[in-house]
Short mmCIF file of C-alpha atoms in Angstrom, two decimals:
data_model
loop_
_atom_site.label_atom_id
_atom_site.label_comp_id
_atom_site.label_asym_id
_atom_site.label_seq_id
_atom_site.Cartn_x
_atom_site.Cartn_y
_atom_site.Cartn_z
CA MET G 78 0.00 0.00 0.00
CA SER G 79 1.53 3.37 -1.07
CA PHE G 80 2.26 5.71 1.84
CA SER G 81 1.73 8.82 -0.30
CA ARG G 82 -1.67 7.62 -1.57
CA ASN G 83 -2.91 6.63 1.86
CA LEU G 84 -1.60 9.42 4.03
CA GLY G 85 -5.10 10.92 3.90
CA LYS G 86 -6.45 7.84 5.70
CA LEU G 87 -3.84 8.27 8.42
CA LEU G 88 -4.66 11.90 9.05
CA SER G 89 -8.43 11.43 8.91
CA TRP G 90 -8.00 8.58 11.40
CA GLN G 91 -6.05 10.79 13.79
CA VAL G 92 -7.85 13.21 16.05
CA ASN G 93 -7.81 16.70 14.50
CA ASN G 94 -5.08 18.82 16.05
CA GLU G 95 -6.04 22.32 17.16
CA PHE G 96 -3.07 23.83 15.33
CA SER G 97 -4.70 23.15 11.97
CA ARG G 98 -6.67 26.34 12.57
CA TYR G 99 -3.63 28.57 12.40
CA THR G 100 -3.09 28.52 8.66
CA TYR G 101 -5.13 28.45 5.52
CA SER G 102 -4.92 27.42 1.92
CA TYR G 103 -6.03 28.93 -1.34
CA SER G 104 -6.18 27.39 -4.79
CA SER G 105 -6.02 29.66 -7.81
CA ASN G 106 -7.87 29.05 -11.04
CA PHE G 107 -5.26 27.00 -12.86
CA THR G 108 -4.77 23.25 -12.66
CA HIS G 109 -1.27 21.99 -11.85
CA GLU G 110 -0.39 18.86 -13.75
CA ALA G 111 1.11 15.90 -11.93
CA TYR G 112 3.06 13.40 -14.01
CA GLY G 113 3.09 9.83 -12.76
CA GLY G 114 1.35 11.03 -9.62
CA ARG G 115 4.22 13.40 -8.78
CA HIS G 116 4.47 17.19 -8.89
CA THR G 117 7.55 19.10 -10.03
CA VAL G 118 8.20 22.34 -8.16
CA THR G 119 10.71 25.04 -9.10
CA LEU G 120 13.10 25.63 -6.19
CA LEU G 121 14.88 28.99 -5.77
CA PRO G 122 17.31 28.74 -2.79
CA GLY G 123 18.14 32.46 -2.94
CA ASP G 124 20.67 34.18 -0.68
CA GLY G 125 21.73 34.29 2.96
CA VAL G 126 20.26 31.46 5.02
CA GLY G 127 18.02 30.47 2.10
CA PRO G 128 20.09 27.56 0.75
CA GLU G 129 20.50 25.92 4.17
CA LEU G 130 16.79 26.31 5.02
CA ILE G 131 15.73 25.00 1.61
CA GLY G 132 17.88 21.94 2.24
CA HIS G 133 16.00 21.26 5.47
CA VAL G 134 12.66 21.79 3.73
CA LYS G 135 13.50 19.19 1.11
CA GLU G 136 14.36 16.70 3.85
CA VAL G 137 11.14 17.34 5.80
CA ILE G 138 9.02 17.02 2.64
CA ARG G 139 10.76 13.72 1.89
CA PHE G 140 9.86 12.37 5.36
CA SER G 141 6.27 13.54 4.90
CA GLY G 142 5.94 11.26 1.88
CA ALA G 143 4.69 14.06 -0.37
CA PRO G 144 5.12 13.15 -4.07
CA ILE G 145 7.25 16.19 -4.93
CA ASP G 146 10.27 16.54 -7.21
CA PHE G 147 12.30 19.74 -7.25
CA GLU G 148 13.90 21.57 -10.14
CA THR G 149 16.53 23.80 -8.54
CA ILE G 150 17.35 27.11 -10.22
CA ASN G 151 20.17 29.36 -9.05
CA LEU G 152 18.76 32.89 -9.01
CA ASP G 153 20.51 35.00 -6.39
CA ALA G 154 22.61 38.12 -5.92
CA ASP G 155 25.54 36.52 -7.77
CA HIS G 156 23.43 34.88 -10.48
CA GLY G 157 20.98 37.62 -11.29
CA ASP G 158 21.45 38.70 -14.88
CA GLU G 159 18.71 38.40 -17.50
CA ASP G 160 19.77 34.89 -18.54
CA TYR G 161 19.35 33.54 -15.01
CA LEU G 162 16.03 35.36 -14.59
CA SER G 163 14.75 34.01 -17.91
CA HIS G 164 15.78 30.50 -16.89
CA ALA G 165 13.89 30.84 -13.60
CA MET G 166 10.82 32.28 -15.31
CA LEU G 167 10.78 29.44 -17.81
CA ALA G 168 10.98 26.85 -15.03
CA ILE G 169 8.14 28.46 -13.07
CA LYS G 170 5.96 28.68 -16.17
CA ARG G 171 6.69 25.03 -16.93
CA ASN G 172 5.98 23.78 -13.40
CA GLY G 173 3.35 26.33 -12.34
CA VAL G 174 4.59 26.50 -8.74
CA ALA G 175 7.80 27.64 -7.03
CA LEU G 176 9.20 27.59 -3.51
CA LYS G 177 11.52 30.55 -3.02
CA ALA G 178 13.89 31.91 -0.40
CA PRO G 179 14.61 35.68 -0.36
CA ILE G 180 16.84 36.97 -3.17
CA GLU G 181 19.04 39.95 -2.32
CA THR G 182 19.12 43.01 -4.56
CA LYS G 183 22.53 44.55 -5.18
CA GLN G 184 22.88 48.31 -5.25
CA GLY G 185 21.98 49.61 -8.70
CA SER G 186 20.31 46.37 -9.78
CA LYS G 187 16.64 45.62 -10.32
CA SER G 188 14.97 43.46 -7.71
CA LYS G 189 14.55 39.91 -9.01
CA ASN G 190 11.81 39.39 -6.43
CA VAL G 191 9.80 42.23 -7.96
CA GLU G 192 10.52 41.13 -11.52
CA LEU G 193 9.25 37.62 -10.82
CA ARG G 194 6.04 38.97 -9.31
CA THR G 195 5.34 41.45 -12.10
CA LYS G 196 6.35 39.32 -15.09
CA LEU G 197 4.36 36.33 -13.81
CA ASP G 198 1.49 38.63 -12.79
CA LEU G 199 1.45 37.32 -9.23
CA PHE G 200 -0.90 40.10 -8.24
CA ALA G 201 -1.82 38.96 -4.72
CA ASN G 202 0.55 38.54 -1.81
CA ILE G 203 -1.03 36.97 1.28
CA ILE G 204 0.42 36.51 4.72
CA HIS G 205 -1.43 35.25 7.79
CA ILE G 206 -0.52 36.95 11.05
CA LYS G 207 -1.78 34.71 13.87
CA SER G 208 -0.69 34.37 17.48
CA ILE G 209 1.01 31.07 18.24
CA PRO G 210 0.86 29.59 21.75
CA GLY G 211 4.26 29.13 23.35
CA ILE G 212 5.79 32.33 21.93
CA ALA G 213 6.10 35.26 24.33
CA THR G 214 4.59 38.38 22.74
CA ARG G 215 3.00 41.62 23.95
CA HIS G 216 -0.31 40.96 22.21
CA HIS G 217 -2.40 37.78 22.05
CA ASP G 218 -5.37 36.54 19.99
CA ILE G 219 -4.13 38.16 16.78
CA ASP G 220 -5.61 36.68 13.60
CA ILE G 221 -5.09 38.89 10.53
CA HIS G 222 -4.91 38.11 6.83
CA ILE G 223 -2.90 40.79 5.01
CA ILE G 224 -3.51 41.00 1.26
CA ARG G 225 -1.13 43.17 -0.76
CA GLU G 226 -1.40 44.27 -4.38
CA ASN G 227 1.84 42.91 -5.75
CA THR G 228 2.44 44.38 -9.22
CA GLU G 229 2.19 48.18 -9.24
CA GLY G 230 2.33 51.16 -6.85
CA GLU G 231 5.80 52.29 -5.78
CA TYR G 232 7.25 49.05 -7.15
CA SER G 233 6.54 49.98 -10.77
CA ASN G 234 10.27 50.67 -11.37
CA LEU G 235 9.46 53.96 -13.07
CA GLU G 236 11.90 56.60 -11.86
CA HIS G 237 14.28 59.06 -13.46
CA GLU G 238 16.46 62.05 -12.66
CA SER G 239 14.78 65.11 -14.19
CA VAL G 240 17.73 67.40 -13.52
CA PRO G 241 20.82 66.72 -11.39
CA GLY G 242 19.70 66.27 -7.80
CA VAL G 243 15.99 65.88 -8.61
CA VAL G 244 14.51 62.37 -8.94
CA GLU G 245 10.94 61.54 -9.88
CA ASN G 246 9.63 58.17 -8.73
CA LEU G 247 6.24 57.33 -10.21
CA LYS G 248 3.64 55.52 -8.12
CA ILE G 249 1.22 53.82 -10.50
CA ILE G 250 -2.31 53.02 -9.34
CA THR G 251 -4.83 51.69 -11.87
CA ALA G 252 -8.54 51.02 -11.56
CA GLU G 253 -8.09 47.61 -13.21
CA LYS G 254 -5.54 46.28 -10.71
CA SER G 255 -7.11 47.97 -7.70
CA THR G 256 -10.47 46.42 -8.56
CA ARG G 257 -8.82 43.03 -9.10
CA ILE G 258 -7.12 42.98 -5.70
CA ALA G 259 -10.28 44.33 -3.99
CA LYS G 260 -12.36 41.51 -5.48
CA PHE G 261 -9.68 39.00 -4.46
CA ALA G 262 -9.81 40.31 -0.87
CA PHE G 263 -13.60 40.09 -0.60
CA ASP G 264 -13.71 36.65 -2.24
CA TYR G 265 -10.98 35.56 0.15
CA ALA G 266 -13.00 36.85 3.12
CA VAL G 267 -16.06 34.90 1.97
CA LYS G 268 -14.05 31.72 1.31
CA HIS G 269 -12.43 31.83 4.75
CA ASN G 270 -15.50 32.94 6.71
CA ARG G 271 -14.05 36.31 7.68
CA ARG G 272 -16.31 39.14 8.79
CA LYS G 273 -14.50 42.38 7.82
CA VAL G 274 -12.24 43.86 5.15
CA THR G 275 -10.14 46.96 5.88
CA ALA G 276 -8.66 48.94 2.98
CA ILE G 277 -5.43 50.72 3.92
CA HIS G 278 -4.63 53.95 2.08
CA LYS G 279 -3.31 57.53 2.22
CA ALA G 280 -6.11 59.09 0.20
CA ASN G 281 -6.20 62.18 2.44
CA ILE G 282 -2.88 63.24 0.87
CA MET G 283 -2.55 61.22 -2.35
CA LYS G 284 -6.09 62.05 -3.39
CA LEU G 285 -5.88 60.73 -6.95
CA GLY G 286 -3.71 57.61 -6.60
CA ASP G 287 -4.75 56.27 -3.20
CA GLY G 288 -8.14 57.89 -3.74
CA LEU G 289 -8.65 55.62 -6.75
CA PHE G 290 -7.58 52.55 -4.77
CA LEU G 291 -10.01 53.39 -1.94
CA GLU G 292 -12.81 54.10 -4.41
CA CYS G 293 -12.32 50.71 -6.10
CA CYS G 294 -12.41 48.93 -2.73
CA THR G 295 -15.48 50.88 -1.64
CA ASN G 296 -17.33 50.06 -4.84
CA MET G 297 -16.42 46.39 -4.53
CA SER G 298 -17.67 46.28 -0.94
CA LYS G 299 -21.19 47.06 -2.17
CA LEU G 300 -21.28 43.67 -3.90
CA TYR G 301 -20.56 41.92 -0.58
CA PRO G 302 -23.15 43.26 1.89
CA ALA G 303 -22.47 40.46 4.37
CA ILE G 304 -18.85 41.61 4.80
CA GLU G 305 -18.19 44.69 6.92
CA PHE G 306 -15.96 47.24 5.18
CA GLU G 307 -13.88 50.15 6.39
CA GLY G 308 -11.07 52.34 5.09
CA MET G 309 -8.13 53.35 7.28
CA ILE G 310 -5.26 55.78 6.70
CA VAL G 311 -1.95 53.92 6.73
CA ASP G 312 -0.29 55.94 9.53
CA ASN G 313 -3.29 55.40 11.80
CA CYS G 314 -3.25 51.73 10.78
CA SER G 315 0.36 51.43 11.96
CA MET G 316 -0.57 52.83 15.37
CA GLN G 317 -3.65 50.60 15.61
CA MET G 318 -1.59 47.52 14.68
CA VAL G 319 0.78 47.96 17.63
CA SER G 320 -1.92 49.07 20.10
CA LYS G 321 -4.96 46.92 19.28
CA PRO G 322 -4.23 44.48 16.43
CA GLN G 323 -7.18 42.26 17.37
CA GLN G 324 -9.55 44.72 15.62
CA PHE G 325 -8.29 43.66 12.18
CA ASP G 326 -9.53 40.71 10.14
CA VAL G 327 -8.76 40.88 6.39
CA MET G 328 -6.67 43.85 5.26
CA VAL G 329 -6.14 44.90 1.64
CA MET G 330 -3.66 47.55 0.52
CA PRO G 331 -1.34 48.81 -2.21
CA ASN G 332 2.16 47.43 -2.66
CA LEU G 333 4.40 49.48 -0.36
CA TYR G 334 1.93 49.63 2.51
CA GLY G 335 1.57 45.86 2.31
CA ASN G 336 5.30 45.39 2.67
CA ILE G 337 5.49 47.63 5.74
CA ILE G 338 2.30 46.43 7.49
CA GLY G 339 3.18 42.81 6.76
CA ASN G 340 6.59 43.14 8.41
CA LEU G 341 5.04 44.98 11.34
CA GLY G 342 2.52 42.18 11.75
CA ALA G 343 5.24 39.54 11.70
CA GLY G 344 7.01 41.37 14.52
CA LEU G 345 3.86 41.31 16.62
CA ILE G 346 3.65 37.51 16.75
CA GLY G 347 7.33 36.56 17.07
CA GLY G 348 9.25 37.76 14.03
CA PRO G 349 10.11 36.76 10.48
CA GLY G 350 11.13 33.24 11.39
CA ILE G 351 7.55 32.02 11.87
CA VAL G 352 5.55 33.81 9.14
CA SER G 353 5.10 32.37 5.66
CA GLY G 354 3.69 34.05 2.58
CA MET G 355 2.37 33.26 -0.86
CA ASN G 356 2.19 35.13 -4.15
CA LEU G 357 -0.73 34.13 -6.34
CA GLY G 358 -1.82 34.86 -9.88
CA ASP G 359 -4.28 33.30 -12.28
CA GLN G 360 -1.66 30.89 -13.66
CA PHE G 361 1.32 30.67 -11.32
CA ALA G 362 2.17 30.70 -7.61
CA ILE G 363 5.33 31.33 -5.58
CA PHE G 364 5.58 30.39 -1.90
CA GLU G 365 8.16 31.99 0.38
CA THR G 366 8.74 33.47 3.83
CA GLY G 367 6.33 36.23 4.81
CA THR G 368 9.09 38.82 5.13
CA ARG G 369 11.91 39.11 2.64
CA ASN G 370 15.10 39.41 4.70
CA SER G 371 17.76 36.99 3.53
CA GLY G 372 19.32 36.63 7.00
CA ARG G 373 22.86 37.02 5.67
CA SER G 374 24.12 38.08 9.11
CA ILE G 375 23.33 34.63 10.53
CA GLN G 376 24.27 32.62 7.44
CA GLY G 377 26.14 29.43 8.29
CA LYS G 378 25.63 29.81 12.06
CA ASN G 379 22.95 27.11 12.35
CA ILE G 380 20.59 29.42 14.27
CA ALA G 381 18.08 30.46 11.59
CA ASN G 382 14.47 29.61 12.39
CA PRO G 383 13.25 27.07 9.78
CA ALA G 384 9.56 27.43 10.68
CA ALA G 385 8.59 30.12 8.14
CA MET G 386 10.12 28.23 5.23
CA LEU G 387 8.54 24.96 6.37
CA LEU G 388 5.13 26.62 6.76
CA ALA G 389 5.53 28.07 3.26
CA SER G 390 6.15 24.55 1.98
CA SER G 391 3.01 23.31 3.75
CA GLN G 392 0.97 26.03 2.03
CA MET G 393 2.52 24.98 -1.26
CA LEU G 394 1.42 21.38 -0.64
CA ASP G 395 -2.10 22.61 0.16
CA HIS G 396 -2.11 24.56 -3.09
CA LEU G 397 -1.11 21.44 -5.04
CA GLY G 398 -3.98 19.50 -3.52
CA LEU G 399 -1.69 17.56 -1.17
CA LYS G 400 -3.55 18.86 1.87
CA ASP G 401 -2.86 15.87 4.12
CA HIS G 402 0.89 16.21 3.61
CA GLY G 403 0.69 19.96 4.16
CA LYS G 404 -1.26 19.43 7.36
CA LEU G 405 1.24 16.83 8.57
CA ILE G 406 4.17 19.26 8.24
CA ARG G 407 2.22 22.23 9.59
CA GLU G 408 1.04 20.44 12.71
CA SER G 409 4.52 19.06 13.45
CA VAL G 410 6.03 22.56 13.17
CA LYS G 411 3.37 23.99 15.49
CA LYS G 412 3.80 21.16 17.99
CA VAL G 413 7.56 21.69 18.21
CA ILE G 414 7.10 25.43 18.71
CA SER G 415 4.08 25.46 21.02
CA GLU G 416 4.19 22.20 22.99
CA GLU G 417 7.81 21.14 23.00
CA LYS G 418 8.99 24.78 23.03
CA ILE G 419 12.12 24.05 21.02
CA HIS G 420 13.01 27.60 19.99
CA THR G 421 15.84 29.16 18.02
CA PRO G 422 17.43 32.38 19.40
CA ASP G 423 15.01 34.67 17.54
CA LEU G 424 12.22 33.27 19.75
CA GLY G 425 14.30 33.51 22.93
CA GLY G 426 15.56 29.92 22.88
CA GLN G 427 18.94 28.25 22.46
CA ALA G 428 18.13 25.52 19.96
CA THR G 429 19.96 25.27 16.65
CA THR G 430 18.28 25.11 13.28
CA LEU G 431 19.19 21.45 13.05
CA GLN G 432 17.72 20.64 16.46
CA VAL G 433 14.39 22.22 15.49
CA VAL G 434 14.33 20.31 12.20
CA GLN G 435 15.23 17.05 13.92
CA ALA G 436 12.36 17.53 16.38
CA ILE G 437 9.94 18.16 13.51
CA VAL G 438 11.16 15.08 11.61
CA LYS G 439 10.83 13.02 14.80
CA ASP G 440 7.20 14.07 15.18
CA ILE G 441 6.48 13.31 11.52
CA LYS G 442 8.06 9.87 11.91
CA GLU G 443 5.88 9.17 14.95
CA LYS G 444 2.76 10.11 13.02
CA THR G 445 3.71 7.94 10.05
CA GLN G 446 4.55 5.06 12.38
CA GLN G 447 1.05 5.35 13.83
CA TRP G 448 -0.23 5.05 10.28
CA TYR G 449 1.72 1.85 9.63
CA THR G 450 0.60 0.39 12.97
CA HIS G 451 -3.04 1.26 12.33
CA PHE G 452 -3.24 -0.05 8.78
CA ASN G 453 -1.20 -3.20 9.35
CA HIS G 454 -3.51 -4.48 12.08
#
C-alpha cells in the first residue's frame, strides 16, 4: 500500500489537532499537472540562510511522503542577470509553482523578487498573522490576513532624474488592478468565513492615486453586503496595529503599505522566522517566507528559524492539492514550537536550526509510524 496515496487515511483517522486552525490554503484558477502522480516544483534557494533552510525543507518534505520533485534554479545576488532570470521564469511557467527563499538586490540592480512577481502577474501577496501559543509576545489573539497588491504602486520601477539632484519616482495606481485585488480580498473573506475587510490607504494626501484605490475597494464592498468594510489611513493603521491588532480581520492595501504592514505584523507575533507568505496569480504561484530578509548576518551559524520556510512549503502542498501532507508538516512545526517549546534564538531559545528540524522530523516519523501500525492491524 503506497504511503503517499494513503496518508489521507492516516490523518483522517487521527484526532484533528487544534493547530490546523492557524493557517489556511487557497487554490487559484489554474490546474497543476502531476506526471506519474508526482508534482515538479521550481526551487529557488536564494541568498543568505536560504540555501540551508531550503535543504531542510526538502528533507522534511521527503519524510512527509509528499510526491514532490524539485527543479533547482540558481537565481541569487551573484546569479541575477537576464539569462538567469529568464531561466527561472521558464521553469516556473513550466511547473506552475515555485518555492523561493529571499533573493538579495545589489545596489543599482533591479529586484529579481519584484521582476518575478510582475512578469508572472502574481498580483496577490497573502500573509497570515496569527498568534502562536508558546511564543512570548506583547499581544495575544491576533488573527489577521494581510492582502497586498503585488504588481504596481511604488514598485513599478518607473523613476528618473529630471535634472541633477531631482529624482521623480512614479507611483502607478490603476482602476483595473485595484479592482482586481479588492475583489480578491472580498472573495478571500467569503471563502475563509471572515467578517470584515479593511482597505489601507493615504487618500487624504494622495487624493488621486490612493483615492482611486479606496474608491475601487469601496465600490467592490457594495457587492458583498455580508462583509463589513472600512477604510483606514496607513499611519493610523500602523498605530492601531501595535496598540490593538485584534480589531483587524482581512486587510487589503497597495504594494508598499503591504510590505510595511506585513513586516510589522510579523514582529507582533514573534518575528520573520515564523511567518510564511504566498504570491498568487491566475496561472502561477510562488511560496516563500512572509518577510523578505535573507538573513545574511546569521548565514552558516545554524541558528536560523526554519519554521517560516517549512510553513511556506506546507501552504505549497495545500495549493497542489496535497492537503494531508501539508497538514502533517504544519502540525509538526506547530507542535515543536508550542508544545515542546524548542526555539531558536530569535524566539528567545537556544536551539539550533538542526535541532528544530530534527524535532519536527521526529514528530512526523511518529505520526507515520502510527499510520503503519493502524493499517497493518
